[in-house]
Amino acid sequence: MVRKSGAVRRSQKQISALKHLSLLDRDSPEPPVIQINPDESPGCTDQVYLHAAAIFQSSHLEKPAAHRLISYGKRSEVSIPDAQDEASQRAAYQLAFNTLKYQQLLEDILIDSCFCLSQPMPDSSMSLVVVLLTDLLDRKFLPRRQSTNQKAVKAVREVEACLLRFKTKLVASLARCRIKHELLTLDRILPENIRHRQERETHLLLYTWINTLLCSVEEVSEVLHTSGFVCVESVGQLEGRTFCKDPHCLDLLVFPNSVKRELSDTRLLSDYRLVIQDKSCCLGPCALRPLLAAGGDVLMAGCFSAQTIAHVSAVAASVSAHTLTEGHTANTHSQMVFVCLGDGQQSHTEELQKTLSKLGCKNVQLLSASLESLEVCDVRLLKLAVLFLMPACSLSAVSNPVDYIMQEKRDPRLLLDLSQASVSPEKLQTLAAQQRKELQHAMHFPQVRAVLYSTCSVYSEENEEVLQTVLSHTQEDPTTAPPYSLSCPALLQDCSTEDEESEEMKSRFFTLEPSDHNNGCFLALLTRQFVMLFFWLKLKACWEEFLWGFWPSVFALID
């Protein structure tokens, strides 16, 4: 009996050791798990576990075969299911992300405890094992109670039961890992830059842009003041029901993250008059405003959400309306926003179109072709003036990867890179090569007078080096004449940043560093040289006149 009671005490001590060893981010703005009922044990639905396991299996860190003690099956055989709702999707993404962060530790626990030997499972089930282990460690192996309307999944219940039966040995292995690595808390096993990013995530502010397609700035301000919100001078004064204007973007309002529920009560979000979006995604559309003031259409290419398209649409419509109001009858053409849909976006065209319709977009045309397959002499782009390029990048300047990927509809497999300390040199080379290829093609459109290049990366390989390589190449390539040169984005000219940069860098790029307030962003503006641009504009006008005279003749012959 003495031995038995001693074993019980040891087990209790081991379980109590989990008190400060949660794998999940407890300080995140929103809870990463779904609570069935406040009085019941925390936990997720079976569908969330399956969703998280699929994300993990499709993006986990795969070791060389000689060093691989745990296998998760083939990635090509994984299909990520659709989430039932936004809360379930966020819970699955957060659980998968934390499992990726602690993948090595979780594998060490499973191996050290001999779980894999005593509870043999097929490789395809191991993703579910590590995902459930992450959640069980977070809730200290407390069994979860299922609501009556929750659909049970046999595979999930069986794996969870195995882990619960093995909890004493798993907890003991966790304690040994803690001693081995001298960990006060488990997050100390993560690289320092990952811990700093997690700390920044807890302080990020809530950014919203005013959808001038459906309302006016004055209307939004009136609703906010009526609802008890007070406008303050700067982000440093944001506390409680307050908001301020962003120093870079005139149509961007900033709120404390804690007032999201109160802001939802104003119905500004549900009516799409205010749109929540990361500041790093709003700077590009705002930088387009002065570029579109001279007239012409804009072409978007790369990776972006419906919200970014709508923001560009609102900017273009606002510029067109202002031009008519000022009486500039020389350019009565309603500025259009053309959107190149890559291979990954074409399957969601119908959903994208519905979202754009809700946001009030009437000047957007979706093109099924990607940028690289789009002909520079495409008749639809006769009045094209500006090209906005947001290529796929490492997202290394993003501090809240789960929220960002969900909001911007990015590939969940990006979570692996964001869960690690850095992006591999091979991955950076692949990304930079594709970025150079897209930028070079963008600069071949003869009628374009400006190209805006935007990434959410902190790596010079994706930013300055891409631009320098492409510019040096185009100066030697006569087919891209007139040549481009770097110009200062207008949104930087009229504002001062907290971190003062050198005058030389200010005149060339706009860099928003990741901070407690915002994610990072890199912007570069490439413009044609003026003398040669004048010549090409004349040539463009002649080309348009020829085409508009040529096509009616062709149609007449056909009739």
XYZ file of C-alpha atoms in Angstrom, residues 24-470:
447
model
C -0.199 26.963 -26.499
C 0.079 30.731 -26.427
C -1.885 31.761 -23.389
C -1.465 35.485 -24.072
C -2.882 35.396 -27.587
C -5.655 37.939 -28.300
C -8.187 35.151 -28.843
C -8.288 31.706 -27.195
C -6.798 29.009 -29.423
C -9.323 26.368 -28.375
C -13.089 26.102 -28.538
C -14.898 26.044 -25.232
C -17.957 23.805 -25.355
C -19.190 25.218 -22.092
C -17.451 27.409 -19.500
C -18.210 24.827 -16.810
C -16.794 21.909 -18.787
C -13.217 20.888 -19.511
C -11.506 22.728 -22.377
C -11.022 20.927 -25.646
C -11.776 20.971 -29.352
C -14.289 19.127 -31.476
C -13.214 15.935 -33.222
C -13.450 17.751 -36.567
C -10.998 20.413 -35.370
C -8.467 17.724 -34.423
C -8.800 16.136 -37.880
C -8.417 19.547 -39.528
C -5.333 20.384 -37.448
C -3.803 16.956 -38.142
C -4.266 17.458 -41.900
C -2.555 20.870 -41.759
C 0.306 19.434 -39.726
C 0.753 16.424 -41.995
C 0.843 18.627 -45.114
C 3.438 21.017 -43.685
C 5.498 19.238 -40.996
C 9.274 19.307 -40.880
C 10.398 16.125 -42.624
C 13.762 14.764 -41.499
C 16.138 12.700 -43.650
C 15.197 9.006 -43.719
C 18.329 8.012 -41.765
C 17.338 10.260 -38.836
C 13.576 9.767 -38.991
C 12.206 7.886 -35.985
C 8.592 8.994 -36.475
C 6.965 9.145 -39.901
C 3.725 10.958 -40.765
C 2.952 9.428 -44.133
C 3.028 11.027 -47.572
C 2.145 14.715 -47.861
C 0.725 14.195 -51.340
C -2.037 12.017 -49.902
C -3.310 14.783 -47.589
C -6.308 16.968 -48.355
C -7.088 19.793 -45.934
C -10.829 19.787 -45.136
C -12.964 22.908 -45.036
C -13.709 24.316 -41.590
C -17.271 24.393 -40.284
C -16.941 28.014 -39.147
C -14.305 30.681 -38.514
C -13.848 29.751 -34.845
C -13.237 26.094 -35.715
C -10.832 27.069 -38.474
C -8.834 29.296 -36.157
C -8.689 26.594 -33.501
C -7.373 24.077 -36.058
C -4.782 26.490 -37.462
C -3.588 27.489 -33.983
C -3.334 23.883 -32.811
C -1.431 22.860 -35.949
C 0.900 25.855 -35.646
C 1.792 25.078 -32.043
C 2.347 21.426 -32.907
C 4.765 22.529 -35.643
C 6.617 24.790 -33.209
C 7.123 21.980 -30.719
C 7.418 19.089 -33.198
C 10.884 18.025 -32.028
C 9.906 18.138 -28.342
C 6.722 16.165 -28.953
C 8.632 13.495 -30.864
C 11.200 13.279 -28.050
C 8.391 12.718 -25.531
C 6.761 9.995 -27.644
C 10.079 8.201 -28.189
C 11.371 8.559 -24.619
C 8.091 7.257 -23.160
C 8.102 4.288 -25.579
C 4.606 5.246 -26.717
C 5.387 4.368 -30.335
C 6.603 0.896 -29.352
C 3.787 -0.027 -26.972
C 1.021 1.658 -28.989
C 1.977 0.989 -32.638
C -0.023 3.045 -35.128
C 0.073 3.529 -38.904
C 2.150 6.477 -40.161
C -0.963 8.271 -41.390
C -2.288 8.429 -37.793
C 0.830 9.967 -36.231
C -0.185 13.510 -37.211
C -3.345 13.029 -35.174
C -1.242 11.670 -32.290
C 1.039 14.717 -32.026
C -1.851 17.172 -32.485
C -3.852 15.506 -29.710
C -0.759 15.307 -27.497
C -0.277 19.068 -27.902
C -3.850 19.675 -26.797
C -3.700 17.157 -23.932
C -0.526 18.735 -22.558
C -2.237 22.103 -22.689
C -5.267 20.902 -20.753
C -3.139 18.749 -18.436
C -4.677 15.475 -19.639
C -8.128 16.380 -18.336
C -10.766 14.424 -20.286
C -13.076 16.566 -22.360
C -16.823 16.282 -22.264
C -18.647 16.138 -25.548
C -21.750 18.167 -26.259
C -24.771 16.216 -27.471
C -24.754 17.864 -30.918
C -21.064 17.073 -31.534
C -20.343 14.417 -34.133
C -17.929 11.774 -32.809
C -15.045 10.533 -34.940
C -13.868 7.043 -34.061
C -10.211 7.601 -35.057
C -9.932 10.672 -32.831
C -11.513 8.940 -29.825
C -9.219 5.909 -30.147
C -6.011 7.972 -30.325
C -7.117 10.183 -27.440
C -7.912 7.127 -25.321
C -4.449 5.687 -25.982
C -2.765 8.925 -24.944
C -4.860 9.200 -21.783
C -3.962 5.641 -20.773
C -0.303 6.501 -21.300
C -0.405 9.881 -19.542
C 1.858 8.968 -16.569
C 4.758 7.923 -18.802
C 4.202 10.891 -21.150
C 4.262 13.349 -18.235
C 7.400 11.690 -16.868
C 9.087 12.047 -20.261
C 8.087 15.709 -20.405
C 9.648 16.257 -16.981
C 12.867 14.607 -18.135
C 12.981 16.830 -21.220
C 12.490 19.852 -19.005
C 15.425 18.843 -16.811
C 17.605 17.984 -19.807
C 17.121 21.405 -21.426
C 16.897 23.303 -18.087
C 13.524 24.796 -18.989
C 11.589 26.999 -16.590
C 8.830 27.141 -19.199
C 8.510 25.156 -22.400
C 8.629 28.205 -24.667
C 12.289 28.574 -23.636
C 13.065 25.708 -25.981
C 12.022 27.924 -28.906
C 14.518 30.218 -30.686
C 14.699 33.726 -29.245
C 13.302 35.435 -32.341
C 10.239 33.168 -32.227
C 9.643 34.134 -28.588
C 9.969 37.815 -29.475
C 7.458 37.376 -32.282
C 5.002 35.732 -29.886
C 5.432 38.662 -27.506
C 4.768 41.174 -30.304
C 1.646 39.286 -31.336
C -0.026 39.988 -27.982
C 0.292 43.762 -28.539
C -0.710 44.083 -32.200
C -3.339 46.721 -32.888
C -6.570 46.359 -34.866
C -6.428 48.056 -38.285
C -9.504 48.791 -40.409
C -9.889 50.669 -43.682
C -12.946 52.734 -44.512
C -14.817 51.241 -47.451
C -15.637 54.383 -49.422
C -17.458 52.226 -51.983
C -20.345 51.920 -49.485
C -20.004 54.939 -47.198
C -18.092 58.129 -46.459
C -15.409 58.894 -43.907
C -17.790 61.309 -42.154
C -20.465 58.616 -41.848
C -18.079 56.175 -40.178
C -16.777 58.847 -37.801
C -20.329 59.762 -36.779
C -21.264 56.132 -36.049
C -18.110 55.652 -33.964
C -18.688 58.792 -31.905
C -22.346 57.873 -31.385
C -21.210 54.443 -30.125
C -18.921 56.025 -27.531
C -15.596 55.827 -29.352
C -13.187 58.744 -28.953
C -10.624 59.796 -31.552
C -7.104 60.308 -30.139
C -3.952 61.727 -31.690
C -1.662 58.676 -31.876
C -1.414 54.921 -31.283
C 0.341 55.594 -27.985
C -2.937 56.969 -26.607
C -5.089 54.008 -27.630
C -6.840 52.545 -24.603
C -10.419 51.377 -24.195
C -12.973 52.777 -26.662
C -10.558 54.902 -28.645
C -9.267 55.044 -32.199
C -6.871 57.118 -34.248
C -5.957 57.747 -37.862
C -2.951 55.907 -39.242
C 0.000 58.221 -40.000
C 0.633 56.591 -43.406
C -2.849 55.883 -44.796
C -5.647 58.440 -44.731
C -8.424 55.832 -44.935
C -7.005 53.583 -42.178
C -8.349 53.670 -38.606
C -6.511 52.031 -35.713
C -8.167 50.515 -32.603
C -6.961 48.600 -29.546
C -7.389 44.874 -30.182
C -9.475 44.623 -27.006
C -12.431 46.542 -28.526
C -13.138 44.160 -31.414
C -16.426 43.020 -29.862
C -17.570 46.607 -29.176
C -16.638 47.545 -32.741
C -18.713 44.639 -34.051
C -21.708 45.990 -32.127
C -21.630 49.173 -34.243
C -22.539 47.066 -37.334
C -19.811 48.855 -39.278
C -18.035 45.526 -39.779
C -21.102 43.440 -40.665
C -22.216 46.128 -43.161
C -18.719 46.148 -44.721
C -18.328 49.870 -44.133
C -15.216 49.087 -42.104
C -12.951 46.221 -43.177
C -10.481 44.619 -40.760
C -7.160 44.011 -42.464
C -3.491 43.948 -41.530
C -1.690 47.248 -42.049
C 0.995 45.548 -44.146
C -1.725 44.747 -46.717
C -3.191 48.276 -46.661
C -0.033 50.247 -47.420
C 0.131 49.098 -51.043
C -3.400 50.213 -52.012
C -2.811 53.550 -50.262
C 0.451 54.063 -52.169
C -1.480 53.607 -55.450
C -3.620 56.725 -54.910
C -1.157 59.345 -56.266
C -0.127 56.978 -59.068
C -3.722 56.679 -60.327
C -4.352 60.407 -60.129
C -2.830 60.791 -63.611
C -5.435 58.383 -65.010
C -5.309 54.847 -66.344
C -6.182 51.382 -65.056
C -4.361 49.193 -62.534
C -3.393 45.530 -62.823
C -2.958 43.398 -59.689
C -0.847 40.228 -59.648
C 0.511 37.903 -56.961
C -0.951 36.780 -53.620
C -3.770 38.811 -52.102
C -7.233 38.461 -50.593
C -10.596 39.829 -51.689
C -10.149 42.585 -49.093
C -6.995 43.847 -50.811
C -8.714 43.820 -54.208
C -11.642 45.751 -52.736
C -9.276 48.282 -51.146
C -7.609 48.936 -54.514
C -11.084 49.160 -56.069
C -12.121 51.769 -53.500
C -8.954 53.811 -54.102
C -9.436 53.729 -57.893
C -13.129 54.679 -57.613
C -12.270 57.519 -55.227
C -9.622 58.888 -57.602
C -12.041 58.707 -60.560
C -14.764 60.503 -58.584
C -12.311 63.203 -57.479
C -11.172 63.719 -61.088
C -14.762 64.269 -62.251
C -15.498 66.578 -59.314
C -12.471 68.722 -60.132
C -13.761 69.055 -63.686
C -10.947 67.249 -65.489
C -13.024 66.198 -68.493
C -9.944 65.179 -70.476
C -10.011 61.814 -68.761
C -13.575 60.580 -68.343
C -12.567 56.909 -68.422
C -13.712 55.082 -65.281
C -10.565 53.508 -63.880
C -10.678 49.712 -63.797
C -8.921 47.195 -61.570
C -7.803 44.075 -63.431
C -6.840 41.078 -61.292
C -4.629 38.217 -62.454
C -5.697 34.974 -60.817
C -2.929 32.433 -60.334
C -3.447 28.679 -60.360
C -4.292 28.636 -56.662
C -6.924 31.363 -56.924
C -8.858 30.298 -60.013
C -10.701 27.553 -58.126
C -12.109 30.192 -55.751
C -13.229 32.656 -58.450
C -16.934 32.340 -57.640
C -16.369 32.823 -53.906
C -14.065 35.759 -54.632
C -16.657 37.394 -56.868
C -19.341 37.074 -54.179
C -17.110 38.706 -51.578
C -16.246 41.571 -53.940
C -19.944 42.100 -54.621
C -20.669 42.354 -50.879
C -17.883 44.918 -50.560
C -19.465 47.050 -53.297
C -16.844 46.589 -56.047
C -18.113 47.546 -59.522
C -14.849 48.410 -61.259
C -13.080 45.032 -60.897
C -12.497 42.493 -63.658
C -11.028 39.085 -62.813
C -8.678 37.618 -65.406
C -8.255 33.848 -65.551
C -4.666 34.226 -66.781
C -1.671 34.530 -64.477
C 0.698 37.469 -64.891
C 3.328 35.398 -66.698
C 0.796 34.058 -69.225
C -0.753 37.484 -69.838
C 0.212 39.034 -73.171
C 1.642 42.551 -72.936
C -0.483 43.584 -75.931
C -3.754 42.261 -74.437
C -6.550 44.435 -75.832
C -8.216 44.635 -72.394
C -5.187 46.446 -71.003
C -5.016 49.326 -73.480
C -5.432 51.917 -70.727
C -3.241 50.136 -68.185
C -1.021 52.600 -66.312
C 0.013 50.988 -63.007
C 0.914 47.410 -62.085
C 0.645 46.336 -58.426
C 2.735 43.232 -57.699
C 2.447 41.323 -54.406
C 4.452 38.135 -55.068
C 4.487 35.075 -52.831
C 7.048 35.679 -50.087
C 8.320 34.210 -46.816
C 5.968 36.324 -44.621
C 8.950 36.645 -42.272
C 7.777 40.118 -41.173
C 4.458 38.752 -39.853
C 4.074 38.365 -36.076
C 0.592 36.779 -36.042
C 0.876 34.019 -38.665
C -2.387 32.226 -37.851
C -4.558 35.348 -38.094
C -2.673 36.589 -41.146
C -2.926 33.343 -43.120
C -6.626 33.006 -42.309
C -7.452 36.624 -43.171
C -5.384 36.769 -46.347
C -6.339 33.240 -47.515
C -2.706 32.129 -47.746
C -1.480 28.543 -48.061
C -1.537 26.928 -44.576
C 1.692 25.117 -45.462
C 3.443 28.447 -44.821
C 2.954 27.713 -41.119
C 6.021 25.453 -41.150
C 8.436 28.234 -42.132
C 6.769 30.620 -39.686
C 7.076 28.089 -36.868
C 10.840 27.803 -37.337
C 13.630 30.236 -36.490
C 14.286 31.180 -40.111
C 13.609 30.312 -43.727
C 16.075 27.922 -45.340
C 18.496 29.392 -47.925
C 17.057 27.027 -50.542
C 13.523 28.281 -49.907
C 14.680 31.915 -50.087
C 16.429 31.264 -53.385
C 13.277 29.664 -54.815
C 11.084 32.565 -53.690
C 13.529 35.214 -54.941
C 13.830 33.507 -58.337
C 10.049 33.555 -58.796
C 9.842 37.177 -57.593
C 12.488 38.259 -60.115
C 10.673 36.408 -62.883
C 7.338 38.079 -62.127
C 8.852 41.540 -61.730
C 10.752 41.247 -65.012
C 7.552 40.301 -66.838
C 5.690 43.197 -65.188
C 8.250 45.638 -66.562
C 7.697 44.462 -70.158
C 4.245 46.094 -70.464
C 5.004 49.146 -72.670
C 1.983 51.172 -71.544
C 2.728 50.860 -67.798
C 4.302 53.953 -66.259
C 4.769 52.592 -62.697
C 5.192 49.232 -60.943
C 4.542 48.960 -57.190
C 6.325 46.000 -55.561
C 5.259 44.830 -52.090
C 6.290 41.992 -49.747
C 5.910 41.066 -46.076
C 9.512 39.935 -45.738
C 12.477 41.107 -43.686
C 15.006 39.429 -45.985
C 16.967 41.585 -48.437
C 17.015 38.569 -50.802
C 13.287 39.136 -51.406
C 13.406 42.921 -51.346
C 16.410 45.078 -52.268
C 18.354 42.321 -54.006
C 15.408 41.374 -56.236
C 15.031 44.996 -57.332
C 18.731 45.554 -57.917
C 19.022 42.380 -60.012
C 15.970 43.147 -62.139
